[in-house]
Short mmCIF file of N, CA and C in Angstrom, two decimals:
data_model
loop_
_atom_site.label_atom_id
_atom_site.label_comp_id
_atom_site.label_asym_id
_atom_site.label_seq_id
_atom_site.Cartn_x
_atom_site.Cartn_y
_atom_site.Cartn_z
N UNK A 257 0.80 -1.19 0.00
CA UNK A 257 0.00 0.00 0.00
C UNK A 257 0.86 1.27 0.00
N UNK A 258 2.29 1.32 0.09
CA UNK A 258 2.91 2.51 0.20
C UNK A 258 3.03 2.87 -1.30
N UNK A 259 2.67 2.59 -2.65
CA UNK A 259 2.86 2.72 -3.69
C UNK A 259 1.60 3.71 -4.08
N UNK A 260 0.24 3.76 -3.02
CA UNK A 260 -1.48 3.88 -2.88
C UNK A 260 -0.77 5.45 -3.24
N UNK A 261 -1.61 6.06 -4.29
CA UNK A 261 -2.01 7.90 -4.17
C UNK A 261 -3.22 7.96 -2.91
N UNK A 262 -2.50 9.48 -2.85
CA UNK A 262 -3.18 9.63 -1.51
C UNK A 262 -4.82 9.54 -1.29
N UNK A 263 -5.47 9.82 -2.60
CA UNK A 263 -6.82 10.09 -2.61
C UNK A 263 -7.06 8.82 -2.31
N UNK A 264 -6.50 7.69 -3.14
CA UNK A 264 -7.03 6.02 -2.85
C UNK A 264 -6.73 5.85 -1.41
N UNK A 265 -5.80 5.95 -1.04
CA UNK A 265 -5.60 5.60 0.62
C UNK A 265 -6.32 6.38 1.32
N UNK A 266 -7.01 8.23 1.24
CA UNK A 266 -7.98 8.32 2.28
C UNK A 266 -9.49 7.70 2.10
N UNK A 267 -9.62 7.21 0.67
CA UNK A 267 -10.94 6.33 0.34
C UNK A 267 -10.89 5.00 1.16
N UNK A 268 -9.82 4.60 1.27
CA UNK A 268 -9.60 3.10 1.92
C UNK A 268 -9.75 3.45 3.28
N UNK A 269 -9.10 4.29 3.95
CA UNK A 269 -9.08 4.25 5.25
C UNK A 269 -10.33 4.88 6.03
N UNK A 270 -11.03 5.69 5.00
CA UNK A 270 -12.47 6.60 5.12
C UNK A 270 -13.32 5.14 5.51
N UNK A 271 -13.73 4.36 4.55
CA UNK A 271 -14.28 3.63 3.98
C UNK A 271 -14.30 2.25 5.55
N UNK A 272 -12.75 2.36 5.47
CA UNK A 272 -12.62 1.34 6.85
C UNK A 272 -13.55 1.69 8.37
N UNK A 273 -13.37 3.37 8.30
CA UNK A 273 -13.85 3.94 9.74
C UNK A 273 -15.58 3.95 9.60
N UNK A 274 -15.99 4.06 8.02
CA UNK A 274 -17.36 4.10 8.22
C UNK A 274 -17.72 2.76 8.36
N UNK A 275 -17.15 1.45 7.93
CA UNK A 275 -17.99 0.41 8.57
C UNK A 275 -18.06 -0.03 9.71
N UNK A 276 -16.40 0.62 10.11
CA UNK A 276 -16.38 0.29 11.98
C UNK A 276 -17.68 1.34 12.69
N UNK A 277 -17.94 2.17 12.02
CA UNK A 277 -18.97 2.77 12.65
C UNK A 277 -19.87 2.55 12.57
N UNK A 278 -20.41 1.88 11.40
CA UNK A 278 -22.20 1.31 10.98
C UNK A 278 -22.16 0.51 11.05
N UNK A 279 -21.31 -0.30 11.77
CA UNK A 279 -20.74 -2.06 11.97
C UNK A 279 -21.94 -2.63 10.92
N UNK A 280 -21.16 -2.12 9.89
CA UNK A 280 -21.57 -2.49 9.00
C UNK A 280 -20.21 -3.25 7.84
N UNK A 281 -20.33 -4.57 8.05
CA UNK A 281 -18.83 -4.76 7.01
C UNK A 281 -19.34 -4.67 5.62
N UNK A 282 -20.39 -4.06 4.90
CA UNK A 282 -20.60 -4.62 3.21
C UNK A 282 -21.13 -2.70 2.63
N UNK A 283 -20.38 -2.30 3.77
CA UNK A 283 -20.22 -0.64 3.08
C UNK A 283 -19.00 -0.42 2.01
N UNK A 284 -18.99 0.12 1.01
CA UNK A 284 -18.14 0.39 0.05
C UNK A 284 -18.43 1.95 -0.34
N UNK A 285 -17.36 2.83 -0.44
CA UNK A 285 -16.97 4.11 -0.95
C UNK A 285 -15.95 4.10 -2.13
N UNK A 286 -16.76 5.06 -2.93
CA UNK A 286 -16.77 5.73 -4.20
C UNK A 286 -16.80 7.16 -4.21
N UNK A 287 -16.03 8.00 -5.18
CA UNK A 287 -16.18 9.16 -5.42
C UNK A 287 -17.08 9.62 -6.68
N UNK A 288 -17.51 10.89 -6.39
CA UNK A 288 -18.72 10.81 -7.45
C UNK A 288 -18.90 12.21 -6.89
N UNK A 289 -19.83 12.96 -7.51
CA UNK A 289 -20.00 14.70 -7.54
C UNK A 289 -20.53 15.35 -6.06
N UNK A 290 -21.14 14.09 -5.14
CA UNK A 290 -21.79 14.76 -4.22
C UNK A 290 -21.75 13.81 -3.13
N UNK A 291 -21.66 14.18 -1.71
CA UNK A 291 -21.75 12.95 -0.88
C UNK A 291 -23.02 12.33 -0.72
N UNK A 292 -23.52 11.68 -0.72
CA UNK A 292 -24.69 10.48 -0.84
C UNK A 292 -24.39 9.21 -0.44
N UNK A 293 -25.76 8.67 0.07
CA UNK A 293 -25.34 6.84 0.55
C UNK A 293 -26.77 6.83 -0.12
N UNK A 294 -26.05 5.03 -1.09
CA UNK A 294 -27.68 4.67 -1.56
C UNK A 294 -27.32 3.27 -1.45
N UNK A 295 -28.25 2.68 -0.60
CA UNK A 295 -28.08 1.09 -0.02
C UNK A 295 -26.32 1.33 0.73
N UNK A 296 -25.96 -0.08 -0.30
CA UNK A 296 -24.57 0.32 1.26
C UNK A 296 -23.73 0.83 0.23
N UNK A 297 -23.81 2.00 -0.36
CA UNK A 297 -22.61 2.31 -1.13
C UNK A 297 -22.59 3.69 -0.87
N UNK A 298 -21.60 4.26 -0.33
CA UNK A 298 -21.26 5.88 0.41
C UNK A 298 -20.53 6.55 -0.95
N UNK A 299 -20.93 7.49 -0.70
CA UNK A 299 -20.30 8.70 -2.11
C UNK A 299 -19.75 9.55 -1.71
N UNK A 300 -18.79 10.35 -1.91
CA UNK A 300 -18.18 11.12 -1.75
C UNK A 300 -17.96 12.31 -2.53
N UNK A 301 -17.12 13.40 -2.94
CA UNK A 301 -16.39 14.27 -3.76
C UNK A 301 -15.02 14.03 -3.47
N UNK A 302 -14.40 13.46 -4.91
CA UNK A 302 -12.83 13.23 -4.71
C UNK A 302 -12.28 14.37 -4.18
N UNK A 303 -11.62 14.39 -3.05
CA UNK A 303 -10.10 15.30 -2.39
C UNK A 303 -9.67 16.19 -3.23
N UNK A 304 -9.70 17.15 -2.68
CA UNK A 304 -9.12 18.31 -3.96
C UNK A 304 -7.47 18.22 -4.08
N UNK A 305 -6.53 18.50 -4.40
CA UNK A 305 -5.00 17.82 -4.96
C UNK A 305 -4.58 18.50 -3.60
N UNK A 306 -4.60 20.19 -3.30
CA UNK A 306 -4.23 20.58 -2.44
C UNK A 306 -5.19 20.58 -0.92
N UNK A 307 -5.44 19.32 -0.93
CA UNK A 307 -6.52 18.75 0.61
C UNK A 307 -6.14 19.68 1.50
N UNK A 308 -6.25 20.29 2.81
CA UNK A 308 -6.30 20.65 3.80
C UNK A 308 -7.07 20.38 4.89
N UNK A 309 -6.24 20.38 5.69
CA UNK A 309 -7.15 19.34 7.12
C UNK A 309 -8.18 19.84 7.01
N UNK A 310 -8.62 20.86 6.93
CA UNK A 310 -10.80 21.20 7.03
C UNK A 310 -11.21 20.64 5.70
N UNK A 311 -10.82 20.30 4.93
CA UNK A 311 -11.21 19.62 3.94
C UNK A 311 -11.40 18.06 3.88
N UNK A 312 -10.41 17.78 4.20
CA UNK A 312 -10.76 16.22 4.92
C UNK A 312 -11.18 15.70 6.23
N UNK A 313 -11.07 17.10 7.28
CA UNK A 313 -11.84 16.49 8.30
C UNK A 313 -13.51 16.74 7.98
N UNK A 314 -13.98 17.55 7.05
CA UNK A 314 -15.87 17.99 6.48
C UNK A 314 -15.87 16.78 5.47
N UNK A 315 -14.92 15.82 4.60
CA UNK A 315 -15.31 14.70 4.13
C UNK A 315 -15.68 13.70 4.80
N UNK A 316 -14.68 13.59 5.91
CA UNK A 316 -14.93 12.61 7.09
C UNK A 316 -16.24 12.87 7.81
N UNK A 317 -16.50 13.80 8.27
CA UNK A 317 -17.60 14.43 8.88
C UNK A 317 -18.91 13.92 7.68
N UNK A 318 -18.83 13.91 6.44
CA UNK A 318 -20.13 13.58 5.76
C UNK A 318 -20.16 11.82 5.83
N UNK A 319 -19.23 11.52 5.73
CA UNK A 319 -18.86 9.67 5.82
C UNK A 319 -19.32 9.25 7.05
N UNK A 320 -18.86 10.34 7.93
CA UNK A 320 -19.18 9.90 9.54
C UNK A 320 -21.08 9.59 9.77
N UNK A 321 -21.47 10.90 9.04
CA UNK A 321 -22.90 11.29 8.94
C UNK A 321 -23.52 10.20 8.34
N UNK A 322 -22.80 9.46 6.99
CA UNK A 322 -23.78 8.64 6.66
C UNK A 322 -23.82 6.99 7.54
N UNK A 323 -22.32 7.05 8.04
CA UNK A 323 -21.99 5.70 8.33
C UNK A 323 -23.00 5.72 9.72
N UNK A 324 -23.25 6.88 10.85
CA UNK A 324 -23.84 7.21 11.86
C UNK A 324 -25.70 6.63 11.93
N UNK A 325 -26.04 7.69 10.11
CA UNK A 325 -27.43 7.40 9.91
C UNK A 325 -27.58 5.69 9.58
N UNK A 326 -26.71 5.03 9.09
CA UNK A 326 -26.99 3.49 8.77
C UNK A 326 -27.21 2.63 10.20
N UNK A 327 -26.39 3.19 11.50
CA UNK A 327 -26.01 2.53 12.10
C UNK A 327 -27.30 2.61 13.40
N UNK A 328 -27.92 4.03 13.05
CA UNK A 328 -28.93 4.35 14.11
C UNK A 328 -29.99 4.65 13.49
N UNK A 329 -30.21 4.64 12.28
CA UNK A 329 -31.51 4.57 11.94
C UNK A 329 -32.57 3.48 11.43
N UNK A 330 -34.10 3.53 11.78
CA UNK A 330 -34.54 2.59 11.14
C UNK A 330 -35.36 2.93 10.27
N UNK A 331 -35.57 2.56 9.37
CA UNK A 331 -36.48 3.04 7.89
C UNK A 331 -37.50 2.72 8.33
N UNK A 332 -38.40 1.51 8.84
CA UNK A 332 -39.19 1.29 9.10
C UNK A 332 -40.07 2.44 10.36
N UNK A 333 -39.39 2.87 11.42
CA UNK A 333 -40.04 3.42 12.33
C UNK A 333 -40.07 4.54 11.79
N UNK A 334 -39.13 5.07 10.87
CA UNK A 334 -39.47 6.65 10.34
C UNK A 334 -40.89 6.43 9.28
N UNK A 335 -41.08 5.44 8.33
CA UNK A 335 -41.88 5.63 7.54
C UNK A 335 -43.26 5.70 8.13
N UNK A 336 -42.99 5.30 9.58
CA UNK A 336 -44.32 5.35 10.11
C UNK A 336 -44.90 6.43 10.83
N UNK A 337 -43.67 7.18 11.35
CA UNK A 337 -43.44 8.18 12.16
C UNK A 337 -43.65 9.72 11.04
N UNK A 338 -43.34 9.55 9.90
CA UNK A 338 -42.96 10.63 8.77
C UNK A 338 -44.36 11.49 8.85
N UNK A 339 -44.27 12.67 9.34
CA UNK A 339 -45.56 14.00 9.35
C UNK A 339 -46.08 13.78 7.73
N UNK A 340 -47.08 14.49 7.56
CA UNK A 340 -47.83 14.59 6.06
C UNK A 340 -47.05 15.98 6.02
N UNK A 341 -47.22 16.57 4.93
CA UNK A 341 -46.93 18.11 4.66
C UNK A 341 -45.39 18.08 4.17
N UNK A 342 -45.01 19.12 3.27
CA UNK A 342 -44.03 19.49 3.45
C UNK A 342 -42.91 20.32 4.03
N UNK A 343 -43.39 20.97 4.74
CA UNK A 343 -42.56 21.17 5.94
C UNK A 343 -42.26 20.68 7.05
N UNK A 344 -43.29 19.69 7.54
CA UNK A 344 -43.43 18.95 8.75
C UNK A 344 -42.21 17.94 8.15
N UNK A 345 -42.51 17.23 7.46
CA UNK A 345 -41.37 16.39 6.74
C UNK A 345 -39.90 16.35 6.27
N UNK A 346 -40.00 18.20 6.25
CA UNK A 346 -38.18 18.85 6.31
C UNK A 346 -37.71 18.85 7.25
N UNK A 347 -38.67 19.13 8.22
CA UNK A 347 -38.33 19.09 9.52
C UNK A 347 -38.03 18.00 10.46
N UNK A 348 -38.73 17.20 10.05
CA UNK A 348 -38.41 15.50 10.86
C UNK A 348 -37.31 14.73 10.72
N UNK A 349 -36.73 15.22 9.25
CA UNK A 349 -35.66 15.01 8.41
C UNK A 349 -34.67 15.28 8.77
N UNK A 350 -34.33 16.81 8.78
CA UNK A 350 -33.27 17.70 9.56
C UNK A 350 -33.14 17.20 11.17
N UNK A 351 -34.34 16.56 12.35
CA UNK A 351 -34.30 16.30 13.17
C UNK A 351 -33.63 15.23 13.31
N UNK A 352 -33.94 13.84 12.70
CA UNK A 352 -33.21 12.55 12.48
C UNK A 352 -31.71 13.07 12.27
N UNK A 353 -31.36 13.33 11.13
CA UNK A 353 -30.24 13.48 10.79
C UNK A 353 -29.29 13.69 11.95
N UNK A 354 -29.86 15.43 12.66
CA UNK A 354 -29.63 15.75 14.21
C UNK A 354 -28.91 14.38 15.09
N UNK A 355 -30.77 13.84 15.45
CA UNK A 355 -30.08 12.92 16.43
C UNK A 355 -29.28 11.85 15.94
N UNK A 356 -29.24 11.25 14.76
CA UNK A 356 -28.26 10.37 14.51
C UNK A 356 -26.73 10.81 14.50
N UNK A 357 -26.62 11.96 14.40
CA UNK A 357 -24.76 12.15 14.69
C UNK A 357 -24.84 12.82 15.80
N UNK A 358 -25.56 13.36 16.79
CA UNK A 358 -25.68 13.63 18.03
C UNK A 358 -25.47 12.56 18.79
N UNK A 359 -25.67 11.03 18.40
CA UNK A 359 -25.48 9.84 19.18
C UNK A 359 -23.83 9.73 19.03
N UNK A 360 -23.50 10.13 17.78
CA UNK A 360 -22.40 9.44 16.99
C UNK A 360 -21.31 10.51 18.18
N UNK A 361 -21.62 11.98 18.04
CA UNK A 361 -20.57 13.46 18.35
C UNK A 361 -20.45 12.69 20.33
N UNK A 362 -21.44 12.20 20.84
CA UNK A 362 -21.73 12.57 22.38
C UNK A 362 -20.60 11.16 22.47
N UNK A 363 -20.53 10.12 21.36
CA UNK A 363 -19.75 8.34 21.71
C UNK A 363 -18.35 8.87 21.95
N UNK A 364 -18.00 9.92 19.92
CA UNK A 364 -16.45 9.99 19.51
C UNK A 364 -16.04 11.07 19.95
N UNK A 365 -15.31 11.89 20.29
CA UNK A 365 -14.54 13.18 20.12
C UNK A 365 -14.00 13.31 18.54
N UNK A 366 -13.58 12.39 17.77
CA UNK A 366 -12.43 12.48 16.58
C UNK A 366 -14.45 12.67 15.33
N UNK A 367 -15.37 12.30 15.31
CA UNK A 367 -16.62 12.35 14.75
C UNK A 367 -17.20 13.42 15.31
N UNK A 368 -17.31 13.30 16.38
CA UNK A 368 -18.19 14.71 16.74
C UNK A 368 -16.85 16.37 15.90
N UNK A 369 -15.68 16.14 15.78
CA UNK A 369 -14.70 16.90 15.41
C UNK A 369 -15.52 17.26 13.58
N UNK A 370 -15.69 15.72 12.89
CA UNK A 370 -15.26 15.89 11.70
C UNK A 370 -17.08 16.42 11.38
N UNK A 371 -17.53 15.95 12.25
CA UNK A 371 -19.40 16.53 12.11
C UNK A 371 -19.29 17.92 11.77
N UNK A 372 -18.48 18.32 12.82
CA UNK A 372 -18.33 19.94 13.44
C UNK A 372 -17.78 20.43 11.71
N UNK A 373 -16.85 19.77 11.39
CA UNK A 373 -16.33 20.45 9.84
C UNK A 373 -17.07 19.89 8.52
N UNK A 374 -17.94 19.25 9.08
CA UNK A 374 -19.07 18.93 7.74
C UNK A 374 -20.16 20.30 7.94
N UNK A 375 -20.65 20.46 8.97
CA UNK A 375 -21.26 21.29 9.37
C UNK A 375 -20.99 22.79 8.92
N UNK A 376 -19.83 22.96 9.14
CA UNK A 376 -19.14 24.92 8.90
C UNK A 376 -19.07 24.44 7.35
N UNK A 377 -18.66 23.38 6.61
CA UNK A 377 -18.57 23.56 5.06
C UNK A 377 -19.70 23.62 4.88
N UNK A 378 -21.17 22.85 4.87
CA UNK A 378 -22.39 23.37 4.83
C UNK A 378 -23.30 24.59 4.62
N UNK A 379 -22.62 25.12 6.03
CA UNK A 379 -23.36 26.45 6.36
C UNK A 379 -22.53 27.60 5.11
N UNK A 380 -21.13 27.31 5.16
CA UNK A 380 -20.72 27.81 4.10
C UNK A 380 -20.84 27.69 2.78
N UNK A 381 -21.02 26.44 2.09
CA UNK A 381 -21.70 26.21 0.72
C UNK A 381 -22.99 26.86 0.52
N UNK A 382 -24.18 26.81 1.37
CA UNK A 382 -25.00 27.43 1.56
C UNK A 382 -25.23 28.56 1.47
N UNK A 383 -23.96 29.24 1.74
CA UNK A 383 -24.18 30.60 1.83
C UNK A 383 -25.34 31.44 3.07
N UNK A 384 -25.17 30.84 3.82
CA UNK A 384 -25.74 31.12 5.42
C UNK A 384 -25.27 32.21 5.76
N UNK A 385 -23.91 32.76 5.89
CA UNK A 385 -23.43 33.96 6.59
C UNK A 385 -24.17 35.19 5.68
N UNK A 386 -24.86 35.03 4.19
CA UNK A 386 -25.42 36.09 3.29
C UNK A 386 -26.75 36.03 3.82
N UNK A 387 -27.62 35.04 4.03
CA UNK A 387 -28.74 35.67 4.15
C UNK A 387 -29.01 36.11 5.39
N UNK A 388 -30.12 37.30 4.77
CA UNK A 388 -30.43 38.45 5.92
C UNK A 388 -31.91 38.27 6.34
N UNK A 389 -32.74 37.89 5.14
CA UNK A 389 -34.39 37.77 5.83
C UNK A 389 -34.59 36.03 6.06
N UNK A 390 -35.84 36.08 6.75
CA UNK A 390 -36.16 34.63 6.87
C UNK A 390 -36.80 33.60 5.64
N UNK A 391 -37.03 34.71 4.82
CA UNK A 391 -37.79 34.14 3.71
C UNK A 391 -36.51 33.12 3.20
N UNK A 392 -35.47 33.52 2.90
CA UNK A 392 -34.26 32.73 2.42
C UNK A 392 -33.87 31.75 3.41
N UNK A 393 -34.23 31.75 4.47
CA UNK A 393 -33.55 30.88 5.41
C UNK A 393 -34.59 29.45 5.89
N UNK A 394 -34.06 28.55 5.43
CA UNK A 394 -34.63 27.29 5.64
C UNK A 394 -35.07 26.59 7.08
N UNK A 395 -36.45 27.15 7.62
CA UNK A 395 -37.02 26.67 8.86
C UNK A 395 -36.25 25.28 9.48
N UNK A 396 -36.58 24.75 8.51
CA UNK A 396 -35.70 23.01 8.76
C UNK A 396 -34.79 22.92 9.24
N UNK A 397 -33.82 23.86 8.19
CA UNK A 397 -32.46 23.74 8.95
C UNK A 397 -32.40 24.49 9.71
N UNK A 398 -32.80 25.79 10.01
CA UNK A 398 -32.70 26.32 11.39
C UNK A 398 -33.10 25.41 12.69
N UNK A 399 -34.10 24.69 13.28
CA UNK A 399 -34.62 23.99 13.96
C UNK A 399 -33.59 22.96 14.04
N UNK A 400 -33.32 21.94 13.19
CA UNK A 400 -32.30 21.31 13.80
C UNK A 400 -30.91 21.63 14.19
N UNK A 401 -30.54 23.21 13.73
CA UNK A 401 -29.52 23.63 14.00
C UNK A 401 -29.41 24.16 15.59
N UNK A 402 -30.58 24.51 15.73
CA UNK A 402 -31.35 24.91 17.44
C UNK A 402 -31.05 23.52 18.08
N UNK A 403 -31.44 22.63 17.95
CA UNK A 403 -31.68 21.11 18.13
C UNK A 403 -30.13 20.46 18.25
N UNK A 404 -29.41 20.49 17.18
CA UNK A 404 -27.94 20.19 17.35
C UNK A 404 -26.88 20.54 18.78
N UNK A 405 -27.30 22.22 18.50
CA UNK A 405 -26.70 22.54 19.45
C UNK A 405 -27.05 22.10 20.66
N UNK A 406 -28.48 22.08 21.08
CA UNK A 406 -28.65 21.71 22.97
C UNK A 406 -28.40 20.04 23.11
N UNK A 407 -28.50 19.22 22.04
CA UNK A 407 -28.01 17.90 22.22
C UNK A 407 -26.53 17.88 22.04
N UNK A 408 -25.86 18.57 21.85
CA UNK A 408 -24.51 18.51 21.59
C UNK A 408 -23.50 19.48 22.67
N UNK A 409 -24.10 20.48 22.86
CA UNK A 409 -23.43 21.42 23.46
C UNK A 409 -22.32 22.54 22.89
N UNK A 410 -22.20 22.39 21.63
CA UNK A 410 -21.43 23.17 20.52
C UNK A 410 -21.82 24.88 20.46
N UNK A 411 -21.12 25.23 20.33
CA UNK A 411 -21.99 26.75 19.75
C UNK A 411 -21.89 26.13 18.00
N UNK A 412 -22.73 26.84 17.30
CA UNK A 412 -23.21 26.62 16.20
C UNK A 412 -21.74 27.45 15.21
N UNK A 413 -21.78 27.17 14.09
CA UNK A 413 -21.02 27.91 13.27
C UNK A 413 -21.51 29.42 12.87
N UNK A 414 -20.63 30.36 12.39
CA UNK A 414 -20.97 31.87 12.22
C UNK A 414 -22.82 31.70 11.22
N UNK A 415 -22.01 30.88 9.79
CA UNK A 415 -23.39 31.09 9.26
C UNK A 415 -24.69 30.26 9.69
N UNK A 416 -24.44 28.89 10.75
CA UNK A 416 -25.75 28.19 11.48
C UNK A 416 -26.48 29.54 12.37
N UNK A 417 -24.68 30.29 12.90
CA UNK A 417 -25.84 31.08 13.87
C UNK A 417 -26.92 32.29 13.20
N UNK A 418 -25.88 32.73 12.26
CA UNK A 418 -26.81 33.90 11.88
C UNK A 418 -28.32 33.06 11.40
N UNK A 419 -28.04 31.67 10.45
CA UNK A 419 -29.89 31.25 10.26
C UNK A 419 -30.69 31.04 11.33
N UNK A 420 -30.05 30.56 12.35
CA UNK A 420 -30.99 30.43 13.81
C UNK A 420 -31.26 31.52 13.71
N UNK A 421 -30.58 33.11 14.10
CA UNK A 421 -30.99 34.34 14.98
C UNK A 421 -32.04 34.66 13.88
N UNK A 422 -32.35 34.41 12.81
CA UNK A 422 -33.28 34.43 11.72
C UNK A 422 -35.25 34.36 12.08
N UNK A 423 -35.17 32.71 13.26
CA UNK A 423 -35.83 32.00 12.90
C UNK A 423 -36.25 31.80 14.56
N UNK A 424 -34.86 31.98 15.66
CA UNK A 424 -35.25 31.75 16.87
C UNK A 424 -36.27 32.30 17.32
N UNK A 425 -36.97 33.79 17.50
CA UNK A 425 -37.81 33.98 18.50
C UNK A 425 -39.69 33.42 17.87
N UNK A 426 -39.46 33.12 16.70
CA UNK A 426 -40.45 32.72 15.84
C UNK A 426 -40.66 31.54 16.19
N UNK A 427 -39.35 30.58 16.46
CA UNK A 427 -39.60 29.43 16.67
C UNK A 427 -39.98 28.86 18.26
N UNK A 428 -39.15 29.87 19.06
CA UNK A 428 -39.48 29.92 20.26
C UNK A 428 -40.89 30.15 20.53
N UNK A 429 -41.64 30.66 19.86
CA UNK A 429 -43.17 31.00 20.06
C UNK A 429 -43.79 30.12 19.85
N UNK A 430 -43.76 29.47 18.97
CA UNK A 430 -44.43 28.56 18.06
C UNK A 430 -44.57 27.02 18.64
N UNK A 431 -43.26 26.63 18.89
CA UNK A 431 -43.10 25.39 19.25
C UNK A 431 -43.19 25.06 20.55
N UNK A 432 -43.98 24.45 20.94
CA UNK A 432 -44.54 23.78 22.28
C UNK A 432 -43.75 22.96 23.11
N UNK A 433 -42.06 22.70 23.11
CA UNK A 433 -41.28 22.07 23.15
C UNK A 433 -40.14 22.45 24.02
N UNK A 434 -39.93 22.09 25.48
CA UNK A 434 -38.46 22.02 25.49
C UNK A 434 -37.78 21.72 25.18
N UNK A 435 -36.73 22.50 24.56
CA UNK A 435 -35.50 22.16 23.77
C UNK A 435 -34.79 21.55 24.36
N UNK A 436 -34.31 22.40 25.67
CA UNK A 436 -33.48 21.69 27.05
C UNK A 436 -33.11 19.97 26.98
N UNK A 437 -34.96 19.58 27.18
CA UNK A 437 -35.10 18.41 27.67
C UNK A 437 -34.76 17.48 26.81
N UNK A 438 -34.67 17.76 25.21
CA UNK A 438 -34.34 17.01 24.40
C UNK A 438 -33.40 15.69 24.44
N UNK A 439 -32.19 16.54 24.66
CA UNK A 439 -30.84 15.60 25.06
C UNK A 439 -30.98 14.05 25.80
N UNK A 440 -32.38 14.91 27.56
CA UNK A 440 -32.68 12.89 27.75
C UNK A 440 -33.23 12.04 26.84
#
């Protein structure tokens, strides 16, 4: 393996940590335009030539995310559980997601790390730190970004926070819910 380019060796060794995590041994990773898992095959975006640790720790962080959702989720109880509507349904979505690497961030320190840099590339692809009204800002993801944080204990990234401060006192009104209590 010392002969491996580097991109093949962080695919191999990516690839190794997500099945130790979804103890799952019949996961296989591939690169391809976008990160995605469909059945057991994880996707990625090949390593850019000049990688930098926030670059491969927000790849890891999406690998972590999917290997996390295989390992703690069940299809069955969500399809039953899934709100009608479409927003209720962005929202349940963004929530799962939440608690499935909230289980994963509270186990690892080195996952809850690479979550944290999937997360700031996100908010940054997104373009989160630009928007100014709520109309642009995605309820969904604000709420589980509210949600992340009190199960996690993180402060949020610059552009998570500015979409929360968007969406918080709206949501605070609205929702019938301690947030607090979530975490038990």
């Amino acid at each position: 393996m010392a002969d491996e380019n580097p991109a093949e060796e962080f695919r191999r060794v990516t690839a190794a940590a997500m099945r130790a995590i979804a103890e799952r041994e019949d996961i296989t990773l591939v690169y391809g335009s976008e990160a995605r898992m469909v059945d057991n095959q994880a996707r990625l975006p090949m390593p850019s030539r000049d990688c930098t640790d926030h670059e491969i720790a927000a790849l890891r962080g999406a690998a972590d995310a999917m290997a996390l959702r295989v390992r703690y989720h069940d299809d069955a109880v969500h399809a039953r559980r899934i709100p009608p509507g479409e927003n209720a349904r962005a929202v349940f979505e963004s929530l799962e997601n939440v608690r499935v690497e909230a289980i994963g961030a509270r186990m690892m320190k080195g996952v809850a790390d690479n979550l944290r840099a999937a997360l700031e590339d996100r908010c940054e692809s997104y373009g989160y730190t630009r928007v100014n009204v709520r109309d642009d800002a995605p309820m969904s993801e604000a709420i589980g970004l509210m949600v992340r944080q009190k199960l996690t204990g993180e402060a949020l990234p610059e552009g998570g926070e500015q979409l929360v401060d968007l969406w918080r006192d709206w949501i605070n009104d609205k929702v019938d819910t301690d947030f607090d209590s979530l975490a038990d």
